[in-house]
Each structure stands twice: as structure tokens, then as C-alpha cells.
Short mmCIF file of C-alpha atoms in Angstrom, two decimals:
data_model
loop_
_atom_site.label_atom_id
_atom_site.label_comp_id
_atom_site.label_asym_id
_atom_site.label_seq_id
_atom_site.Cartn_x
_atom_site.Cartn_y
_atom_site.Cartn_z
CA UNK A 25 118.14 87.47 69.40
CA UNK A 26 121.40 85.57 69.76
CA UNK A 27 122.89 87.66 67.07
CA UNK A 28 121.94 90.86 68.99
CA UNK A 29 123.48 89.52 72.06
CA UNK A 30 126.61 88.78 70.13
CA UNK A 31 127.04 92.35 68.95
CA UNK A 32 126.10 93.60 72.37
CA UNK A 33 128.74 91.53 73.77
CA UNK A 34 131.54 92.53 71.08
CA UNK A 35 130.57 95.96 71.71
CA UNK A 36 130.86 95.68 75.37
CA UNK A 37 134.29 94.02 75.00
CA UNK A 38 135.61 96.83 72.76
CA UNK A 39 134.23 99.53 75.06
CA UNK A 40 135.92 97.76 78.02
CA UNK A 41 139.17 97.31 76.38
CA UNK A 42 139.13 100.99 75.25
CA UNK A 43 138.48 101.98 78.90
CA UNK A 44 141.33 99.76 80.29
CA UNK A 45 143.65 101.20 77.50
CA UNK A 46 142.89 104.81 78.05
CA UNK A 47 142.85 104.77 81.86
CA UNK A 48 145.52 102.21 82.54
CA UNK A 49 144.53 101.36 86.12
CA UNK A 50 146.36 99.01 88.02
CA UNK A 51 149.03 98.25 85.82
CA UNK A 52 151.62 95.46 86.50
CA UNK A 53 153.98 95.71 83.46
CA UNK A 54 155.82 98.69 82.00
CA UNK A 55 156.81 98.62 78.40
CA UNK A 56 159.69 100.95 77.47
CA UNK A 57 160.70 102.04 74.17
CA UNK A 58 162.64 104.76 72.80
CA UNK A 59 162.13 107.56 75.57
CA UNK A 60 158.74 106.55 76.62
CA UNK A 61 157.35 104.22 79.28
CA UNK A 62 153.99 103.06 79.38
CA UNK A 63 151.78 101.14 81.92
CA UNK A 64 150.03 97.97 80.91
CA UNK A 65 148.11 94.98 82.10
CA UNK A 66 150.09 91.33 81.98
CA UNK A 67 146.64 89.70 81.15
CA UNK A 68 146.04 92.01 78.41
CA UNK A 69 149.57 91.37 76.98
CA UNK A 70 149.05 87.86 77.21
CA UNK A 71 147.01 88.06 74.25
CA UNK A 72 150.38 88.04 72.38
CA UNK A 73 151.99 84.77 72.53
CA UNK A 74 155.42 86.56 72.52
CA UNK A 75 154.56 88.72 75.59
CA UNK A 76 153.01 85.77 77.41
CA UNK A 77 155.96 83.83 77.12
CA UNK A 78 158.27 86.71 78.27
CA UNK A 79 156.25 87.24 81.11
CA UNK A 80 155.89 83.66 82.35
CA UNK A 81 159.50 82.71 81.69
CA UNK A 82 162.51 83.44 83.90
CA UNK A 83 163.75 85.94 81.29
CA UNK A 84 164.35 89.50 82.94
CA UNK A 85 160.90 90.58 81.48
CA UNK A 86 159.27 87.98 83.96
CA UNK A 87 161.09 88.98 86.88
CA UNK A 88 161.21 92.75 86.42
CA UNK A 89 158.04 93.04 84.66
CA UNK A 90 159.40 95.64 82.20
CA UNK A 91 159.58 95.04 78.23
CA UNK A 92 161.95 96.75 76.58
CA UNK A 93 161.06 97.18 72.80
CA UNK A 94 163.97 98.30 70.42
CA UNK A 95 162.95 97.09 67.27
CA UNK A 96 159.88 99.29 66.47
CA UNK A 97 158.85 102.86 66.44
CA UNK A 98 156.56 104.20 68.92
CA UNK A 99 153.75 104.54 66.71
CA UNK A 100 153.94 100.81 65.82
CA UNK A 101 154.10 99.80 69.70
CA UNK A 102 151.22 101.68 70.42
CA UNK A 103 148.85 100.39 67.64
CA UNK A 104 149.85 97.02 68.76
CA UNK A 105 148.86 97.80 72.32
CA UNK A 106 145.61 99.07 71.31
CA UNK A 107 144.86 96.14 69.22
CA UNK A 108 145.47 93.97 72.13
CA UNK A 109 143.27 96.01 74.36
CA UNK A 110 140.42 96.56 71.95
CA UNK A 111 140.81 93.89 69.12
CA UNK A 112 140.48 96.64 66.49
#
């Protein structure tokens, strides 16, 4: 039974993350790259230590809540965001 609950919990977390990723309701951060801007949630981005430090610090990202990503292609950024939101 505990194994089943664990599987149900994992499925719920993934579904919840996918819903957040798809809807982007109540965002508090914007990620920009190339000519694209996408809304996100700081609490989800904080799963990445780099994003967490950026948003906690007195760096520009912490005060403007805009993260500029110039080092990666759009598909890489989108894939990383999906991983942060869903864990998969």
C-alpha cells in the first residue's frame, strides 16, 4: 500500500507540474531568450540553484524578476523549464 501511495503522489506531482507549466497562471518571473519571453514561477525556478541564487540576490534578476538567457537555444531553455516544472 505505501508503494501505491508513492506512485499516486508522484503522478499527482507530475500532473500538477504539467498543469502549472501549461497554464502559467499567476507568474512572478519572466524568462527571456532570443525574441521570446515566457512567464514562470520563482518557486519552481528555485529548484535550480542558479535561478534560486539569481532571484534571491541583489543581482538585476532579483530586483526586476526578469532572467535573460543568451547562452542556450530556445528548445534547450524550454526543455529545462519543463524539467523544473514536471521532474521529467
